[in-house]
XYZ file of N, CA and C in Angstrom:
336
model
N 39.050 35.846 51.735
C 38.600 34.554 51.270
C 39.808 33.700 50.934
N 40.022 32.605 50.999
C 40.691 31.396 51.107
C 40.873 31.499 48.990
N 41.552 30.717 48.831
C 41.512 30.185 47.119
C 40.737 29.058 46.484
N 40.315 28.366 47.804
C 39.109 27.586 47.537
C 37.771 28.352 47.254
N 37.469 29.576 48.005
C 36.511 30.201 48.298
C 36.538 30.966 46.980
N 37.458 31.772 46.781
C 37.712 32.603 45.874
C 37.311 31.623 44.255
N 37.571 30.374 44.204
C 37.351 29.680 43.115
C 35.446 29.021 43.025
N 35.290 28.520 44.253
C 33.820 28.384 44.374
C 32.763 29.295 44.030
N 31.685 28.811 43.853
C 30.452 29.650 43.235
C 29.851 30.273 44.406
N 30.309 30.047 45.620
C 29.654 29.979 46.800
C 30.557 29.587 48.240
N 30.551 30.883 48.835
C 31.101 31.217 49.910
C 30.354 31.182 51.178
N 30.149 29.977 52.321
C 29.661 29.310 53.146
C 29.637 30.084 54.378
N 30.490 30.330 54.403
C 30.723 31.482 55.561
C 29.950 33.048 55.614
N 29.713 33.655 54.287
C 28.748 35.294 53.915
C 27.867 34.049 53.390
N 26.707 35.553 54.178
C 25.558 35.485 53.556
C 25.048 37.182 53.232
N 23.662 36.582 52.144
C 23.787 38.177 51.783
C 23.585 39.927 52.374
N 24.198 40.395 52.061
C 24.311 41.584 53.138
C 25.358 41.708 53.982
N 26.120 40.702 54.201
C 27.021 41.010 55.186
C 28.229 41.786 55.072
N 28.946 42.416 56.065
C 29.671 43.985 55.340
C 30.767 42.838 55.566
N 32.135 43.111 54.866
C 33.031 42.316 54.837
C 34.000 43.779 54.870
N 35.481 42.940 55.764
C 36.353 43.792 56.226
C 37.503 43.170 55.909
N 38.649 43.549 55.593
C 40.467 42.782 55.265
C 40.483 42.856 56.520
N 40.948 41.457 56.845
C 41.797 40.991 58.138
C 43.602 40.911 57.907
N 44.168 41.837 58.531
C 45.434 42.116 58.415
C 45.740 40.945 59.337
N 45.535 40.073 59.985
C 45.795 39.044 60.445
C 45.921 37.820 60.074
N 44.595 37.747 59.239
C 44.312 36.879 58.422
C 44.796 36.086 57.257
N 44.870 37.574 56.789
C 45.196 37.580 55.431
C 43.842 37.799 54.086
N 42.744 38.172 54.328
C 41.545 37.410 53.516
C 40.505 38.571 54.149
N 39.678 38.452 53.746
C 38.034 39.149 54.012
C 37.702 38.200 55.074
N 36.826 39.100 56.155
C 35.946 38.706 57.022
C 34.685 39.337 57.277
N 33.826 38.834 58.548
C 32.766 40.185 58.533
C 33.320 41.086 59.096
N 33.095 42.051 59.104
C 33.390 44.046 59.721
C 33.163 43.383 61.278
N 33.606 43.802 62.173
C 33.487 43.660 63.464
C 33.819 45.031 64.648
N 34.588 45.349 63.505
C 35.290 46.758 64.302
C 34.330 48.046 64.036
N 34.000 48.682 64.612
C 33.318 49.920 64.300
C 34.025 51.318 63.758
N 33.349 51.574 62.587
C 34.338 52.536 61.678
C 35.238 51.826 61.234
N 35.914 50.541 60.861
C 37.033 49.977 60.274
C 37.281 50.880 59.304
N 38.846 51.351 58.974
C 38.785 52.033 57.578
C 39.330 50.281 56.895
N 39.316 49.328 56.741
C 39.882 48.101 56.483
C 38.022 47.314 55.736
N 36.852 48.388 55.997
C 35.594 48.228 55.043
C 36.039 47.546 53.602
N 36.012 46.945 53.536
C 35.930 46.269 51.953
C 34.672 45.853 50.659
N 33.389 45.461 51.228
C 32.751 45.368 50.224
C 31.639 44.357 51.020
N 30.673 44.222 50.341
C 29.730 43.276 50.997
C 28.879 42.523 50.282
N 28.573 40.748 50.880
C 28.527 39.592 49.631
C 27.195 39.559 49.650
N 26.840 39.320 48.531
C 26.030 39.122 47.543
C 25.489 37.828 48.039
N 24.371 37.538 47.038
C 23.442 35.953 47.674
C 24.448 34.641 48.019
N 25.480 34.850 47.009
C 26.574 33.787 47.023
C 27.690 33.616 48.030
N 27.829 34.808 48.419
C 28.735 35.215 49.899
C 29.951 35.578 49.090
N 29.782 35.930 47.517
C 30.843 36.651 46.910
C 31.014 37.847 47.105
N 32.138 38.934 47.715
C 31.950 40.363 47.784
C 31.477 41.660 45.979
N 30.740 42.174 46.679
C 30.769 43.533 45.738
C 31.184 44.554 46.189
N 31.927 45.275 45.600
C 32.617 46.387 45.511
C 31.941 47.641 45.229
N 30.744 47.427 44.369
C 30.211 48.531 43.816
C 28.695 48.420 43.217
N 27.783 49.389 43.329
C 26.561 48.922 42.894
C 25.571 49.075 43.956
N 23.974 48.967 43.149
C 23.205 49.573 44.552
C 22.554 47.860 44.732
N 22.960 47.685 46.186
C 23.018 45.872 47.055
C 22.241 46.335 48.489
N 21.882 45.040 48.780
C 21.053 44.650 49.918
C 22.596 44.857 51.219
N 22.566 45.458 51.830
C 23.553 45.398 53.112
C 22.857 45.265 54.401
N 23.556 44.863 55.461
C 22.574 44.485 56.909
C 23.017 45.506 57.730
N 22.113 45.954 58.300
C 22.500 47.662 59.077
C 21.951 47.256 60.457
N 21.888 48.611 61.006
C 21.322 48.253 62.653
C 20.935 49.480 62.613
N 19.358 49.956 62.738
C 18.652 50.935 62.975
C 18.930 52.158 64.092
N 18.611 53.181 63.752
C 17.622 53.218 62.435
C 18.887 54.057 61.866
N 18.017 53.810 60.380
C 18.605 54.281 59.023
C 18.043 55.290 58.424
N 18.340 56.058 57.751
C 17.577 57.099 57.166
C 18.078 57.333 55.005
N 17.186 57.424 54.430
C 17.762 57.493 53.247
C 18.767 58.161 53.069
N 19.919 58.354 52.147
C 20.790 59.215 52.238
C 21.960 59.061 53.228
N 21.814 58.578 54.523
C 22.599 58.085 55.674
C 24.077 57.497 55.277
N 25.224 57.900 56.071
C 26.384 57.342 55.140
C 26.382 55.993 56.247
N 27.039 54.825 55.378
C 26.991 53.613 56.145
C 28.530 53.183 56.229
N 28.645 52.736 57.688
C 30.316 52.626 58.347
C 30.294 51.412 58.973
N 31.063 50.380 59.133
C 31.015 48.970 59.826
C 30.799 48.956 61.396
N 30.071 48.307 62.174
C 29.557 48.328 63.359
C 30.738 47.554 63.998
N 30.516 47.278 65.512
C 30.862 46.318 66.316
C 29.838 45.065 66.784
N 29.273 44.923 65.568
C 28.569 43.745 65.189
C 28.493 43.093 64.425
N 29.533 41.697 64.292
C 29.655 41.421 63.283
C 29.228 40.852 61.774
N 29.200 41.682 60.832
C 28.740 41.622 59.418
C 27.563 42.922 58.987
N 27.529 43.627 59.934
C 26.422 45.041 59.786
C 26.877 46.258 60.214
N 26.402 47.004 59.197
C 27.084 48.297 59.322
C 25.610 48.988 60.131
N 26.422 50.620 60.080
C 25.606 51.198 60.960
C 25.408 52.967 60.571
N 24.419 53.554 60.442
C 25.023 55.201 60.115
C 25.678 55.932 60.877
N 26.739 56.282 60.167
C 27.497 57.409 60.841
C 27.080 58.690 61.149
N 27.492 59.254 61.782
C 26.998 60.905 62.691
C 28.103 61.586 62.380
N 29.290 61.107 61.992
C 30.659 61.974 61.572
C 31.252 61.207 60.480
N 30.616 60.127 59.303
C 31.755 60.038 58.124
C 32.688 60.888 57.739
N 33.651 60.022 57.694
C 35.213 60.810 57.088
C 35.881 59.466 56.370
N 36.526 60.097 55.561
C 36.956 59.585 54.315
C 37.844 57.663 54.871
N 37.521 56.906 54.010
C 38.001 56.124 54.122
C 37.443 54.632 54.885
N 36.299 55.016 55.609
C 35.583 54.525 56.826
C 33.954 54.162 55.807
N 33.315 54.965 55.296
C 32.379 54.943 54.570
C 32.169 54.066 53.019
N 31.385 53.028 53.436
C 31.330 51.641 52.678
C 30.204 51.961 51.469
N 29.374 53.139 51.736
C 28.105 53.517 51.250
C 27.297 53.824 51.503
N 25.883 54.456 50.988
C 24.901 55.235 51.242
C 23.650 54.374 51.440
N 22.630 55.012 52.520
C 21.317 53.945 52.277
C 20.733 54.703 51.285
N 19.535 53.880 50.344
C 18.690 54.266 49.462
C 17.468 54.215 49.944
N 17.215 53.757 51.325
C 15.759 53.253 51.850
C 16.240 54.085 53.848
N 14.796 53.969 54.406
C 14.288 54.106 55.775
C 14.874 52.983 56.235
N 14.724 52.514 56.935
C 14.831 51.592 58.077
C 14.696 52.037 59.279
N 13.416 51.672 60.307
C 13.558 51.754 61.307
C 13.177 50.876 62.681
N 13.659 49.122 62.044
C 14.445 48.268 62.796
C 15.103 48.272 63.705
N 15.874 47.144 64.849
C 17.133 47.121 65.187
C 17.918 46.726 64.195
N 17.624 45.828 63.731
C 18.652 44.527 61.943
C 17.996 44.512 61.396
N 18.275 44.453 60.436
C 17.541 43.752 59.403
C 18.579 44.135 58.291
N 18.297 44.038 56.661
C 18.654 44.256 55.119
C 17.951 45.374 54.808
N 18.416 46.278 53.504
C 18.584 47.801 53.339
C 18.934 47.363 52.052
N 18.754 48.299 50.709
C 18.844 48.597 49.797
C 19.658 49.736 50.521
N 21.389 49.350 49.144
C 22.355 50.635 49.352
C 23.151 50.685 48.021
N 23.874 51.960 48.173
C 24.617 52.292 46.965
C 25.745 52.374 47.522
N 26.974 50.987 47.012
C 27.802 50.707 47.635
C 29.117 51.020 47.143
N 29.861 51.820 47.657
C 31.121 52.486 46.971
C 31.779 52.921 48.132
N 33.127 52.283 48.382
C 33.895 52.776 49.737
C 34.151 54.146 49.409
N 34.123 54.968 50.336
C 34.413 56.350 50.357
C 35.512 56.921 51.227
């Protein structure tokens, strides 16, 4: 996020659920685009502010299963369950089913 962004109540660019990733390019948070990023950072809230921690609405891509560890897709701003989490890559757990292509998920969000 920019220092404008970072100072605003409200970040124009996230909306809620979206997985956010450090752009080593950038400099700043973006959406996840890369699949498995270990560069996962956190995902914004109604305001398009990131959270770090806590059980939050995230946007996945089906299907999901409760318990499921959740890793950033190659779609950008939605994660996806992993079949092999390993350390570093894992943004958080689902708390709910899903069996969608997209949609929002109740998760317990803690990079792992």
């Amino acid at each position: 996020m920019t220092q404008e962004e970072r100072a605003a109540d409200m970040v124009g660019r996230f909306e809620r659920g979206d997985l956010l990733c450090w752009s080593a390019d950038a400099h700043q948070l973006e959406k996840c685009a890369i699949a498995n990023d270990p560069l996962v950072m956190g995902v914004a809230d109604g305001n398009g502010k990131p959270i770090v921690l806590g059980a939050e609405q995230i946007k996945v891509l089906g299907p999901i299963r409760a318990g499921d560890y959740l890793v950033a897709s190659d779609v950008p701003g939605y994660a996806q369950a992993s079949d092999a989490p390993s350390f570093g890559i894992v943004i958080g757990q689902a708390l709910e089913d899903f069996a969608g292509e997209s949609g929002l998920i109740s998760a317990m969000i803690r990079k792992m």
